[in-house]
mmCIF file of C-alpha atoms in Angstrom:
data_model
loop_
_atom_site.group_PDB
_atom_site.id
_atom_site.type_symbol
_atom_site.label_atom_id
_atom_site.label_comp_id
_atom_site.label_asym_id
_atom_site.label_seq_id
_atom_site.Cartn_x
_atom_site.Cartn_y
_atom_site.Cartn_z
ATOM 1 C CA MET A 1 -273.438 61.359 -55.831
ATOM 2 C CA GLN A 2 -270.154 61.557 -54.057
ATOM 3 C CA PHE A 3 -267.111 63.840 -54.658
ATOM 4 C CA ALA A 4 -263.675 63.116 -53.696
ATOM 5 C CA ILE A 5 -262.237 65.917 -51.714
ATOM 6 C CA ALA A 6 -258.729 66.354 -51.346
ATOM 7 C CA GLN A 7 -257.052 66.942 -48.151
ATOM 8 C CA THR A 8 -253.308 67.857 -47.132
ATOM 9 C CA VAL A 9 -251.853 64.764 -45.413
ATOM 10 C CA THR A 10 -249.189 65.789 -43.068
ATOM 11 C CA GLY A 11 -246.053 63.216 -41.933
ATOM 12 C CA LYS A 12 -242.974 62.499 -41.246
ATOM 13 C CA VAL A 13 -241.118 59.646 -42.958
ATOM 14 C CA THR A 14 -237.609 58.211 -40.318
ATOM 15 C CA ASP A 15 -236.213 55.107 -41.357
ATOM 16 C CA ALA A 16 -235.764 51.969 -37.928
ATOM 17 C CA THR A 17 -233.618 54.152 -35.232
ATOM 18 C CA GLY A 18 -235.867 57.023 -35.469
ATOM 19 C CA GLU A 19 -233.668 59.081 -37.636
ATOM 20 C CA ALA A 20 -235.062 61.081 -39.694
ATOM 21 C CA VAL A 21 -234.797 60.096 -43.779
ATOM 22 C CA LEU A 22 -234.060 63.735 -45.671
ATOM 23 C CA GLY A 23 -235.693 63.015 -49.510
ATOM 24 C CA ALA A 24 -237.986 60.191 -49.365
ATOM 25 C CA THR A 25 -240.412 60.326 -52.173
ATOM 26 C CA VAL A 26 -243.929 61.032 -51.824
ATOM 27 C CA LEU A 27 -245.938 59.597 -54.430
ATOM 28 C CA VAL A 28 -250.209 59.491 -54.763
ATOM 29 C CA LYS A 29 -249.452 56.068 -56.886
ATOM 30 C CA GLY A 30 -251.041 56.579 -60.920
ATOM 31 C CA SER A 31 -250.284 60.120 -61.009
ATOM 32 C CA SER A 32 -247.074 62.910 -61.275
ATOM 33 C CA ASN A 33 -248.173 64.706 -57.831
ATOM 34 C CA ALA A 34 -244.972 64.259 -55.536
ATOM 35 C CA THR A 35 -242.795 65.891 -53.008
ATOM 36 C CA THR A 36 -240.530 64.974 -50.920
ATOM 37 C CA THR A 37 -239.241 64.749 -46.964
ATOM 38 C CA ASP A 38 -236.866 67.661 -45.671
ATOM 39 C CA PHE A 39 -234.216 68.086 -43.962
ATOM 40 C CA ASP A 40 -236.279 66.536 -40.636
ATOM 41 C CA GLY A 41 -238.092 64.390 -43.084
ATOM 42 C CA ASN A 42 -240.825 65.904 -42.500
ATOM 43 C CA TYR A 43 -243.914 66.298 -46.601
ATOM 44 C CA SER A 44 -247.727 67.588 -47.148
ATOM 45 C CA ILE A 45 -249.359 66.119 -50.008
ATOM 46 C CA ASN A 46 -252.653 67.183 -51.330
ATOM 47 C CA ALA A 47 -254.781 63.033 -51.651
ATOM 48 C CA THR A 48 -258.536 62.244 -51.482
ATOM 49 C CA SER A 49 -259.198 59.786 -49.362
ATOM 50 C CA GLY A 50 -258.441 56.224 -50.557
ATOM 51 C CA GLN A 51 -255.571 57.316 -52.399
ATOM 52 C CA VAL A 52 -252.331 55.422 -52.501
ATOM 53 C CA LEU A 53 -249.498 57.246 -51.493
ATOM 54 C CA VAL A 54 -245.920 55.565 -52.251
ATOM 55 C CA TYR A 55 -243.185 56.253 -49.872
ATOM 56 C CA SER A 56 -239.724 55.711 -50.996
ATOM 57 C CA PHE A 57 -236.264 56.812 -51.047
ATOM 58 C CA ALA A 58 -232.188 54.154 -52.063
ATOM 59 C CA GLY A 59 -231.903 51.114 -50.022
ATOM 60 C CA TYR A 60 -234.797 51.656 -49.140
ATOM 61 C CA THR A 61 -238.086 48.795 -48.791
ATOM 62 C CA PRO A 62 -241.155 50.973 -50.993
ATOM 63 C CA GLN A 63 -243.847 51.626 -48.863
ATOM 64 C CA GLU A 64 -247.733 51.501 -49.762
ATOM 65 C CA ILE A 65 -250.599 53.370 -47.395
ATOM 66 C CA THR A 66 -254.219 54.258 -48.503
ATOM 67 C CA VAL A 67 -255.073 57.377 -47.460
ATOM 68 C CA GLY A 68 -257.915 57.378 -44.679
ATOM 69 C CA ASN A 69 -260.311 60.190 -42.614
ATOM 70 C CA ASN A 70 -256.379 60.817 -40.621
ATOM 71 C CA ASN A 71 -254.608 63.711 -42.469
ATOM 72 C CA VAL A 72 -251.245 62.766 -40.699
ATOM 73 C CA ILE A 73 -249.191 59.068 -41.447
ATOM 74 C CA ASN A 74 -245.764 58.567 -40.658
ATOM 75 C CA VAL A 75 -244.264 56.304 -42.089
ATOM 76 C CA VAL A 76 -240.568 54.195 -41.131
ATOM 77 C CA MET A 77 -238.312 52.940 -43.823
ATOM 78 C CA GLU A 78 -237.531 49.746 -43.969
ATOM 79 C CA GLU A 79 -233.606 48.945 -45.625
ATOM 80 C CA SER A 80 -233.987 46.440 -48.254
ATOM 81 C CA LEU A 81 -232.044 43.335 -48.012
ATOM 82 C CA ASP A 82 -231.658 41.996 -51.313
ATOM 83 C CA VAL A 83 -229.360 45.446 -52.047
ATOM 84 C CA VAL A 84 -225.664 44.117 -53.061
ATOM 85 C CA ILE A 85 -222.958 46.871 -52.099
ATOM 86 C CA VAL A 86 -220.281 46.904 -54.897
ATOM 87 C CA THR A 87 -217.149 48.479 -51.858
ATOM 88 C CA ALA A 88 -213.612 48.215 -54.298
ATOM 89 C CA TYR A 89 -212.937 44.264 -53.966
ATOM 90 C CA GLY A 90 -215.503 43.655 -52.207
ATOM 91 C CA THR A 91 -219.291 42.537 -52.466
ATOM 92 C CA THR A 92 -222.087 42.557 -48.978
ATOM 93 C CA THR A 93 -225.207 44.138 -48.447
ATOM 94 C CA LYS A 94 -226.530 47.386 -46.726
ATOM 95 C CA PRO A 95 -227.171 45.691 -42.936
ATOM 96 C CA LYS A 96 -224.109 44.855 -43.150
ATOM 97 C CA LEU A 97 -222.393 47.938 -43.528
ATOM 98 C CA GLN A 98 -221.225 50.734 -41.643
ATOM 99 C CA SER A 99 -219.922 54.249 -44.684
ATOM 100 C CA ALA A 100 -221.411 56.098 -46.039
ATOM 101 C CA ILE A 101 -222.888 54.916 -49.724
ATOM 102 C CA SER A 102 -226.280 54.947 -51.760
ATOM 103 C CA THR A 103 -227.353 52.680 -54.319
ATOM 104 C CA VAL A 104 -229.255 53.318 -57.374
ATOM 105 C CA SER A 105 -231.582 50.418 -58.246
ATOM 106 C CA SER A 106 -231.444 48.930 -62.065
ATOM 107 C CA GLU A 107 -235.504 49.573 -62.419
ATOM 108 C CA ASP A 108 -234.964 53.430 -61.684
ATOM 109 C CA LEU A 109 -232.704 52.799 -65.015
ATOM 110 C CA GLN A 110 -233.904 51.670 -66.797
ATOM 111 C CA ASN A 111 -236.179 53.448 -70.889
ATOM 112 C CA VAL A 112 -234.592 57.189 -69.083
ATOM 113 C CA PRO A 113 -233.934 58.494 -72.192
ATOM 114 C CA ILE A 114 -231.339 60.767 -71.877
ATOM 115 C CA ALA A 115 -227.926 60.045 -73.620
ATOM 116 C CA SER A 116 -225.807 60.656 -69.852
ATOM 117 C CA PHE A 117 -226.248 58.460 -67.628
ATOM 118 C CA GLU A 118 -224.797 61.396 -65.476
ATOM 119 C CA GLN A 119 -228.569 62.442 -65.581
ATOM 120 C CA ILE A 120 -229.939 59.734 -64.586
ATOM 121 C CA LEU A 121 -228.582 60.069 -61.524
ATOM 122 C CA GLN A 122 -230.101 63.552 -61.384
ATOM 123 C CA GLY A 123 -232.578 62.910 -57.933
ATOM 124 C CA ARG A 124 -232.078 59.697 -57.179
ATOM 125 C CA ALA A 125 -229.716 60.243 -54.089
ATOM 126 C CA PRO A 126 -229.136 62.333 -51.567
ATOM 127 C CA GLY A 127 -226.277 65.245 -51.443
ATOM 128 C CA LEU A 128 -225.700 64.209 -55.234
ATOM 129 C CA LEU A 129 -225.213 67.743 -57.595
ATOM 130 C CA ILE A 130 -226.431 66.964 -61.206
ATOM 131 C CA ASN A 131 -224.872 70.129 -63.157
ATOM 132 C CA SER A 132 -226.234 69.047 -67.569
ATOM 133 C CA GLY A 133 -224.307 71.415 -68.723
ATOM 134 C CA SER A 134 -224.599 72.823 -72.012
ATOM 135 C CA GLY A 135 -227.550 70.061 -72.498
ATOM 136 C CA GLN A 136 -226.265 69.467 -75.992
ATOM 137 C CA PRO A 137 -226.336 65.272 -77.009
ATOM 138 C CA GLY A 138 -224.009 63.364 -75.685
ATOM 139 C CA THR A 139 -222.459 66.329 -73.328
ATOM 140 C CA ALA A 140 -221.530 65.500 -69.835
ATOM 141 C CA ALA A 141 -222.527 66.389 -67.177
ATOM 142 C CA LYS A 142 -220.720 67.640 -63.775
ATOM 143 C CA VAL A 143 -220.869 64.883 -60.854
ATOM 144 C CA ARG A 144 -220.359 66.699 -57.530
ATOM 145 C CA ILE A 145 -221.140 64.427 -55.207
ATOM 146 C CA ARG A 146 -219.227 66.091 -51.536
ATOM 147 C CA GLY A 147 -219.532 69.453 -53.148
ATOM 148 C CA THR A 148 -216.706 71.507 -54.212
ATOM 149 C CA VAL A 149 -213.989 70.420 -52.127
ATOM 150 C CA SER A 150 -210.711 71.854 -53.992
ATOM 151 C CA ILE A 151 -210.047 75.004 -55.858
ATOM 152 C CA ASN A 152 -207.212 73.495 -58.266
ATOM 153 C CA GLY A 153 -207.230 69.954 -57.442
ATOM 154 C CA ALA A 154 -210.146 67.162 -58.373
ATOM 155 C CA ASN A 155 -213.548 67.616 -57.766
ATOM 156 C CA ASP A 156 -215.176 64.816 -60.055
ATOM 157 C CA PRO A 157 -215.938 61.327 -58.762
ATOM 158 C CA LEU A 158 -214.095 57.954 -59.663
ATOM 159 C CA TYR A 159 -215.935 55.950 -62.387
ATOM 160 C CA ILE A 160 -214.963 52.232 -61.310
ATOM 161 C CA VAL A 161 -217.231 49.956 -64.009
ATOM 162 C CA ASP A 162 -216.995 46.189 -62.751
ATOM 163 C CA GLY A 163 -214.108 46.781 -61.390
ATOM 164 C CA VAL A 164 -212.389 48.966 -64.310
ATOM 165 C CA GLN A 165 -212.008 52.988 -64.589
ATOM 166 C CA ILE A 166 -213.227 54.848 -66.769
ATOM 167 C CA ASP A 167 -213.316 58.142 -67.880
ATOM 168 C CA GLY A 168 -216.552 59.985 -66.940
ATOM 169 C CA GLY A 169 -216.661 61.264 -70.898
ATOM 170 C CA ALA A 170 -216.888 57.956 -71.895
ATOM 171 C CA PHE A 171 -220.957 57.139 -70.154
ATOM 172 C CA ALA A 172 -221.541 58.493 -73.861
ATOM 173 C CA SER A 173 -220.829 55.442 -75.223
ATOM 174 C CA LEU A 174 -222.942 53.113 -72.728
ATOM 175 C CA ASN A 175 -225.807 52.105 -72.204
ATOM 176 C CA ALA A 176 -227.242 52.603 -68.760
ATOM 177 C CA ASN A 177 -230.486 49.871 -69.819
ATOM 178 C CA ASP A 178 -227.293 47.309 -69.063
ATOM 179 C CA PHE A 179 -227.482 48.848 -65.835
ATOM 180 C CA GLU A 180 -227.188 46.088 -62.881
ATOM 181 C CA ASN A 181 -227.442 48.852 -60.035
ATOM 182 C CA VAL A 182 -224.763 51.803 -59.395
ATOM 183 C CA SER A 183 -222.849 52.498 -55.485
ATOM 184 C CA ILE A 184 -222.648 55.748 -54.634
ATOM 185 C CA LEU A 185 -219.723 56.019 -52.218
ATOM 186 C CA LYS A 186 -219.557 58.708 -50.464
ATOM 187 C CA ASP A 187 -217.093 59.302 -47.497
ATOM 188 C CA ALA A 188 -214.155 58.643 -46.454
ATOM 189 C CA GLN A 189 -214.632 54.598 -45.562
ATOM 190 C CA ALA A 190 -216.130 54.050 -48.694
ATOM 191 C CA THR A 191 -213.914 55.654 -50.481
ATOM 192 C CA ALA A 192 -210.472 54.647 -48.825
ATOM 193 C CA LEU A 193 -209.155 51.615 -50.822
ATOM 194 C CA TYR A 194 -209.667 53.536 -54.192
ATOM 195 C CA GLY A 195 -207.164 55.866 -52.924
ATOM 196 C CA SER A 196 -206.688 59.652 -53.355
ATOM 197 C CA ARG A 197 -208.009 59.759 -56.481
ATOM 198 C CA GLY A 198 -210.956 58.589 -54.409
ATOM 199 C CA ALA A 199 -210.972 60.493 -51.342
ATOM 200 C CA ALA A 200 -211.048 63.664 -53.326
ATOM 201 C CA GLY A 201 -214.544 63.455 -55.196
ATOM 202 C CA GLY A 202 -216.032 60.115 -54.230
ATOM 203 C CA VAL A 203 -216.631 57.090 -55.989
ATOM 204 C CA ILE A 204 -219.175 55.709 -58.164
ATOM 205 C CA VAL A 205 -219.318 51.932 -58.852
ATOM 206 C CA ILE A 206 -221.704 50.914 -61.302
ATOM 207 C CA THR A 207 -222.485 46.834 -61.635
ATOM 208 C CA THR A 208 -223.861 45.661 -65.323
ATOM 209 C CA LYS A 209 -226.474 42.790 -65.575
ATOM 210 C CA ARG A 210 -225.026 39.534 -65.508
ATOM 211 C CA GLY A 211 -226.913 35.885 -66.506
ATOM 212 C CA GLY A 212 -229.470 35.038 -65.160
ATOM 213 C CA LYS A 213 -229.854 31.554 -62.656
ATOM 214 C CA LEU A 214 -227.875 28.611 -63.286
ATOM 215 C CA ASN A 215 -230.417 26.385 -65.543
ATOM 216 C CA SER A 216 -233.278 29.213 -66.177
ATOM 217 C CA PRO A 217 -234.276 29.444 -69.637
ATOM 218 C CA THR A 218 -233.500 32.089 -71.637
ATOM 219 C CA ARG A 219 -235.683 35.052 -71.434
ATOM 220 C CA PHE A 220 -236.332 37.954 -74.473
ATOM 221 C CA SER A 221 -236.881 42.221 -73.563
ATOM 222 C CA TYR A 222 -237.334 44.666 -76.062
ATOM 223 C CA SER A 223 -238.178 47.508 -75.906
ATOM 224 C CA SER A 224 -238.643 51.052 -77.803
ATOM 225 C CA GLN A 225 -239.686 54.204 -77.270
ATOM 226 C CA PHE A 226 -239.822 57.839 -78.937
ATOM 227 C CA GLY A 227 -240.163 60.876 -77.560
ATOM 228 C CA PHE A 228 -239.886 65.562 -78.698
ATOM 229 C CA SER A 229 -237.982 67.929 -76.982
ATOM 230 C CA GLU A 230 -238.473 71.930 -76.887
ATOM 231 C CA VAL A 231 -235.970 74.428 -75.833
ATOM 232 C CA SER A 232 -236.948 75.421 -71.928
ATOM 233 C CA ASP A 233 -238.214 78.848 -71.514
ATOM 234 C CA LEU A 234 -235.460 81.005 -70.470
ATOM 235 C CA LYS A 235 -238.694 83.648 -69.456
ATOM 236 C CA ILE A 236 -236.142 86.376 -71.013
ATOM 237 C CA ASP A 237 -238.902 89.259 -72.358
ATOM 238 C CA MET A 238 -237.813 90.261 -75.362
ATOM 239 C CA LEU A 239 -239.048 93.082 -77.779
ATOM 240 C CA ASP A 240 -240.183 91.618 -81.054
ATOM 241 C CA ALA A 241 -240.538 93.621 -84.311
ATOM 242 C CA THR A 242 -243.035 95.634 -83.463
ATOM 243 C CA GLY A 243 -241.973 96.440 -80.082
ATOM 244 C CA TYR A 244 -238.174 98.028 -80.445
ATOM 245 C CA LEU A 245 -239.762 100.372 -83.230
ATOM 246 C CA GLU A 246 -242.288 101.585 -80.886
ATOM 247 C CA LEU A 247 -239.775 101.933 -78.355
ATOM 248 C CA GLY A 248 -237.494 103.544 -80.437
ATOM 249 C CA ARG A 249 -240.237 106.156 -81.564
ATOM 250 C CA ILE A 250 -241.106 106.860 -77.935
ATOM 251 C CA LEU A 251 -237.215 107.811 -77.474
ATOM 252 C CA GLY A 252 -237.443 109.924 -80.506
ATOM 253 C CA ASN A 253 -235.364 107.595 -82.606
ATOM 254 C CA ASN A 254 -238.176 107.685 -85.456
ATOM 255 C CA ASN A 255 -241.469 108.969 -86.779
ATOM 256 C CA PHE A 256 -243.173 106.555 -88.067
ATOM 257 C CA THR A 257 -247.479 105.657 -87.390
ATOM 258 C CA ASP A 258 -248.758 103.016 -87.079
ATOM 259 C CA GLU A 259 -248.587 101.973 -90.564
ATOM 260 C CA GLN A 260 -245.832 102.027 -91.247
ATOM 261 C CA ILE A 261 -244.612 100.402 -87.835
ATOM 262 C CA ALA A 262 -246.757 97.639 -89.176
ATOM 263 C CA ALA A 263 -245.218 97.484 -92.960
ATOM 264 C CA GLU A 264 -242.023 98.254 -91.468
ATOM 265 C CA VAL A 265 -243.059 94.048 -89.186
ATOM 266 C CA ALA A 266 -243.840 92.776 -92.560
ATOM 267 C CA ALA A 267 -241.059 93.286 -94.795
ATOM 268 C CA ASN A 268 -237.952 93.001 -92.461
ATOM 269 C CA GLY A 269 -239.537 91.392 -88.731
ATOM 270 C CA MET A 270 -237.362 88.171 -87.702
ATOM 271 C CA ASP A 271 -237.788 86.251 -84.862
ATOM 272 C CA TRP A 272 -234.654 85.356 -84.583
ATOM 273 C CA SER A 273 -235.105 81.740 -82.013
ATOM 274 C CA GLU A 274 -237.151 79.790 -84.988
ATOM 275 C CA PRO A 275 -233.962 79.801 -87.386
ATOM 276 C CA PHE A 276 -231.816 78.814 -83.846
ATOM 277 C CA TYR A 277 -234.202 76.388 -82.337
ATOM 278 C CA ARG A 278 -236.586 73.421 -83.424
ATOM 279 C CA THR A 279 -238.734 70.630 -82.384
ATOM 280 C CA GLY A 280 -236.021 67.971 -80.850
ATOM 281 C CA THR A 281 -235.962 64.101 -81.160
ATOM 282 C CA THR A 282 -235.366 61.216 -79.315
ATOM 283 C CA LEU A 283 -235.094 57.397 -80.236
ATOM 284 C CA THR A 284 -234.476 54.774 -78.228
ATOM 285 C CA GLN A 285 -234.389 50.741 -78.796
ATOM 286 C CA ASN A 286 -232.761 48.186 -76.676
ATOM 287 C CA MET A 287 -232.832 43.946 -76.329
ATOM 288 C CA SER A 288 -231.591 42.205 -74.866
ATOM 289 C CA MET A 289 -231.513 37.874 -73.374
ATOM 290 C CA SER A 290 -230.850 36.231 -70.295
ATOM 291 C CA GLY A 291 -230.401 33.037 -69.176
ATOM 292 C CA GLY A 292 -228.559 29.671 -67.896
ATOM 293 C CA SER A 293 -227.224 26.443 -67.861
ATOM 294 C CA GLU A 294 -226.406 24.088 -64.994
ATOM 295 C CA LYS A 295 -223.068 26.251 -64.352
ATOM 296 C CA THR A 296 -223.387 28.719 -67.257
ATOM 297 C CA SER A 297 -224.815 31.870 -67.336
ATOM 298 C CA PHE A 298 -225.363 34.268 -69.959
ATOM 299 C CA PHE A 299 -226.056 38.367 -70.293
ATOM 300 C CA ALA A 300 -226.223 39.452 -74.249
ATOM 301 C CA SER A 301 -227.828 43.507 -75.036
ATOM 302 C CA VAL A 302 -228.181 45.790 -78.071
ATOM 303 C CA GLY A 303 -229.325 49.085 -78.276
ATOM 304 C CA TYR A 304 -229.384 51.868 -80.249
ATOM 305 C CA TYR A 305 -230.030 55.590 -78.844
ATOM 306 C CA GLU A 306 -230.713 58.140 -81.632
ATOM 307 C CA GLN A 307 -231.159 62.137 -80.538
ATOM 308 C CA GLU A 308 -231.674 65.241 -82.352
ATOM 309 C CA GLY A 309 -231.051 68.557 -79.830
ATOM 310 C CA VAL A 310 -233.670 71.641 -79.715
ATOM 311 C CA ILE A 311 -230.216 73.609 -80.909
ATOM 312 C CA LEU A 312 -230.037 72.886 -84.909
ATOM 313 C CA THR A 313 -227.425 70.356 -86.434
ATOM 314 C CA SER A 314 -226.732 68.622 -82.557
ATOM 315 C CA ASP A 315 -227.704 65.754 -82.357
ATOM 316 C CA LEU A 316 -226.349 61.365 -81.004
ATOM 317 C CA GLN A 317 -226.076 58.315 -82.133
ATOM 318 C CA ARG A 318 -224.687 54.976 -80.686
ATOM 319 C CA PHE A 319 -224.548 51.510 -80.857
ATOM 320 C CA THR A 320 -223.410 49.658 -77.820
ATOM 321 C CA THR A 321 -223.785 45.168 -77.586
ATOM 322 C CA ARG A 322 -222.903 43.552 -74.302
ATOM 323 C CA LEU A 323 -222.107 39.635 -73.675
ATOM 324 C CA ASN A 324 -221.817 39.073 -70.064
ATOM 325 C CA LEU A 325 -220.901 35.714 -68.861
ATOM 326 C CA ASP A 326 -220.358 33.753 -65.632
ATOM 327 C CA HIS A 327 -219.168 30.163 -64.686
ATOM 328 C CA GLN A 328 -219.774 28.302 -61.508
ATOM 329 C CA ALA A 329 -216.539 26.757 -61.007
ATOM 330 C CA ASN A 330 -217.905 25.002 -57.418
ATOM 331 C CA ASP A 331 -219.667 26.544 -55.170
ATOM 332 C CA ASN A 332 -217.711 29.377 -53.787
ATOM 333 C CA LEU A 333 -215.700 30.516 -57.236
ATOM 334 C CA LYS A 334 -217.128 32.080 -60.228
ATOM 335 C CA ILE A 335 -215.561 32.996 -63.697
ATOM 336 C CA GLY A 336 -216.356 35.733 -65.702
ATOM 337 C CA LEU A 337 -216.174 36.963 -68.828
ATOM 338 C CA GLY A 338 -217.712 40.509 -70.358
ATOM 339 C CA THR A 339 -217.754 42.595 -73.208
ATOM 340 C CA THR A 340 -218.732 45.549 -74.458
ATOM 341 C CA ILE A 341 -218.569 47.601 -77.668
ATOM 342 C CA GLY A 342 -219.640 51.424 -78.524
ATOM 343 C CA PHE A 343 -219.754 53.133 -80.985
ATOM 344 C CA SER A 344 -220.853 57.180 -80.627
ATOM 345 C CA LYS A 345 -221.118 59.645 -83.371
ATOM 346 C CA ARG A 346 -221.516 62.826 -82.387
ATOM 347 C CA ASN A 347 -221.779 66.440 -83.869
ATOM 348 C CA PHE A 348 -222.093 69.932 -81.161
ATOM 349 C CA VAL A 349 -222.108 73.321 -81.230
ATOM 350 C CA PRO A 350 -219.413 74.714 -81.326
ATOM 351 C CA GLN A 351 -218.126 77.959 -78.660
ATOM 352 C CA GLU A 352 -220.513 76.052 -76.382
ATOM 353 C CA GLY A 353 -220.097 78.697 -73.166
ATOM 354 C CA ALA A 354 -223.581 80.685 -71.009
ATOM 355 C CA VAL A 355 -221.708 84.134 -71.436
ATOM 356 C CA ASN A 356 -219.822 83.622 -74.224
ATOM 357 C CA LEU A 357 -221.281 86.162 -76.915
ATOM 358 C CA ARG A 358 -220.352 83.764 -79.930
ATOM 359 C CA ASN A 359 -222.398 81.251 -78.900
ATOM 360 C CA PRO A 360 -224.967 81.706 -81.894
ATOM 361 C CA ALA A 361 -227.593 79.936 -79.739
ATOM 362 C CA ILE A 362 -227.047 82.779 -77.261
ATOM 363 C CA TYR A 363 -227.231 85.017 -80.182
ATOM 364 C CA ALA A 364 -231.120 83.416 -80.293
ATOM 365 C CA TYR A 365 -231.586 86.458 -78.543
ATOM 366 C CA LEU A 366 -230.009 88.905 -79.066
ATOM 367 C CA GLY A 367 -230.584 89.158 -82.976
ATOM 368 C CA ASN A 368 -231.711 92.440 -83.836
ATOM 369 C CA PRO A 369 -235.512 92.137 -84.937
ATOM 370 C CA LEU A 370 -235.120 93.664 -87.628
ATOM 371 C CA GLN A 371 -232.868 93.029 -89.394
ATOM 372 C CA ARG A 372 -233.574 89.739 -92.134
ATOM 373 C CA LEU A 373 -231.851 86.274 -91.737
ATOM 374 C CA ARG A 374 -232.231 86.116 -95.973
ATOM 375 C CA ASP A 375 -232.867 88.274 -99.182
ATOM 376 C CA ASP A 376 -235.196 87.246 -101.771
ATOM 377 C CA ASN A 377 -233.871 85.292 -103.349
ATOM 378 C CA GLY A 378 -232.767 83.093 -100.607
ATOM 379 C CA ASN A 379 -228.756 83.634 -100.019
ATOM 380 C CA LEU A 380 -227.937 84.770 -96.511
ATOM 381 C CA LEU A 381 -227.532 88.376 -95.205
ATOM 382 C CA THR A 382 -224.155 87.931 -93.860
ATOM 383 C CA GLY A 383 -222.360 91.053 -93.026
ATOM 384 C CA THR A 384 -219.340 92.555 -91.177
ATOM 385 C CA GLY A 385 -220.013 93.156 -86.576
ATOM 386 C CA ASN A 386 -222.322 91.442 -84.959
ATOM 387 C CA ASN A 387 -224.882 90.209 -87.959
ATOM 388 C CA ALA A 388 -227.035 87.505 -86.568
ATOM 389 C CA ALA A 389 -227.362 85.890 -89.977
ATOM 390 C CA ASN A 390 -223.724 85.264 -89.134
ATOM 391 C CA TYR A 391 -224.174 83.311 -86.522
ATOM 392 C CA TYR A 392 -226.077 81.357 -87.574
ATOM 393 C CA GLU A 393 -223.774 80.872 -90.673
ATOM 394 C CA LEU A 394 -221.128 79.467 -87.588
ATOM 395 C CA LEU A 395 -224.203 77.046 -85.975
ATOM 396 C CA THR A 396 -225.089 75.231 -90.140
ATOM 397 C CA THR A 397 -220.911 75.311 -91.332
ATOM 398 C CA GLY A 398 -219.641 75.605 -88.278
ATOM 399 C CA ILE A 399 -220.207 72.247 -86.700
ATOM 400 C CA GLN A 400 -218.029 69.647 -84.804
ATOM 401 C CA ARG A 401 -217.811 66.555 -84.898
ATOM 402 C CA GLN A 402 -216.665 63.760 -82.123
ATOM 403 C CA GLU A 403 -216.773 59.734 -82.934
ATOM 404 C CA GLU A 404 -215.985 57.633 -80.526
ATOM 405 C CA VAL A 405 -215.788 53.698 -80.741
ATOM 406 C CA LYS A 406 -214.433 51.789 -77.185
ATOM 407 C CA MET A 407 -214.185 47.827 -76.309
ATOM 408 C CA GLN A 408 -213.248 46.397 -73.528
ATOM 409 C CA ILE A 409 -212.192 42.986 -72.759
ATOM 410 C CA GLN A 410 -212.371 41.823 -68.944
ATOM 411 C CA GLY A 411 -212.563 38.201 -66.955
ATOM 412 C CA ASN A 412 -213.301 37.997 -62.955
ATOM 413 C CA LEU A 413 -213.100 35.952 -60.646
ATOM 414 C CA ALA A 414 -215.709 35.780 -57.446
ATOM 415 C CA TYR A 415 -214.733 33.708 -54.381
ATOM 416 C CA GLU A 416 -217.027 33.651 -51.920
ATOM 417 C CA LEU A 417 -216.462 33.628 -48.289
ATOM 418 C CA ASN A 418 -219.423 33.515 -46.634
ATOM 419 C CA ASP A 419 -223.145 34.493 -46.383
ATOM 420 C CA ASN A 420 -222.083 37.462 -45.087
ATOM 421 C CA TRP A 421 -218.843 38.500 -47.948
ATOM 422 C CA GLY A 422 -217.359 37.526 -51.058
ATOM 423 C CA TYR A 423 -214.811 38.308 -53.151
#
């Protein structure tokens, strides 16, 4: 009988110039065991002999190395030459570009059950900070490429989808499965062509999927996902009804016996997290087709997304459709047409805010554990003051609703000057 003994594998990840690669992912293939490289490109991970380590980073070709007897593995990452980067009015490849740009490929964007596209970028590019805010379905995340560079000015990045500027909140009506790649422009050289708006917070350029190669057969794709979500454990050790009464006895606020405490808890004990929270569900369905004739190619898609949040009454429904057409007029000139329609409807909890005591989600942890939600007849036990039932009523009756329809039609011309540059 043989046993595989885990060993600690260490090493350094660098690029072709010898510079350390910060934030590269090192994954034990076929498992969830992964780590990232530090500022100096160093990493450490537990693996057994015979397992395969996968090294990956945006803009570089992934590498797979089998673990042997040597517990030190240094890796030199090679730039992916086929990554096309959009730079304002031009396109090029990463080796020909001298700007600070990170890219995220379509493989990283597909079939991720997240309502807002910005959250998909989390952990995909170095230096990119994502804060999901309230976490309610469809809520736009806060994105910072350069950190907070201005107190009063704009810190949000400029979003460009197929050459058209959009607002960050519009992603609730867009389907990330339609995105081919994302370029994150960081430094002044990369953002200069977008003016002062791009210079403030950086630029995120999104290119949607186009049709297949010319004279290619029509291809169909369908995917469906269903999942559950639970509220995260906030590690707040609040007293339950029994503990509340026992503490009161210690402080001299009551003289209940253990039997009286048990009877009081049975009659009026309440766990306020139960009526405020629930198990959330997520349903994602996407269907697409692409192909090409002698001179024309197309990409068409339909997507549906439905999410029930972990907070009662919070939910999101989204329906999207897209059609992209490209016609090769001659060897250098390509004419394109893109149309997209998105409809989203969401319900969300009013009075959002992490420290807002009128926020029903927060009050789930502040409710009196000896105060019932309903009387024996099923009526809400509302009243004056900070009565928890008042906040439950606010949660169920004071719902804010938002419906949004977005339609975009655009045309474009692409002219290829040579093998290096196109406009």
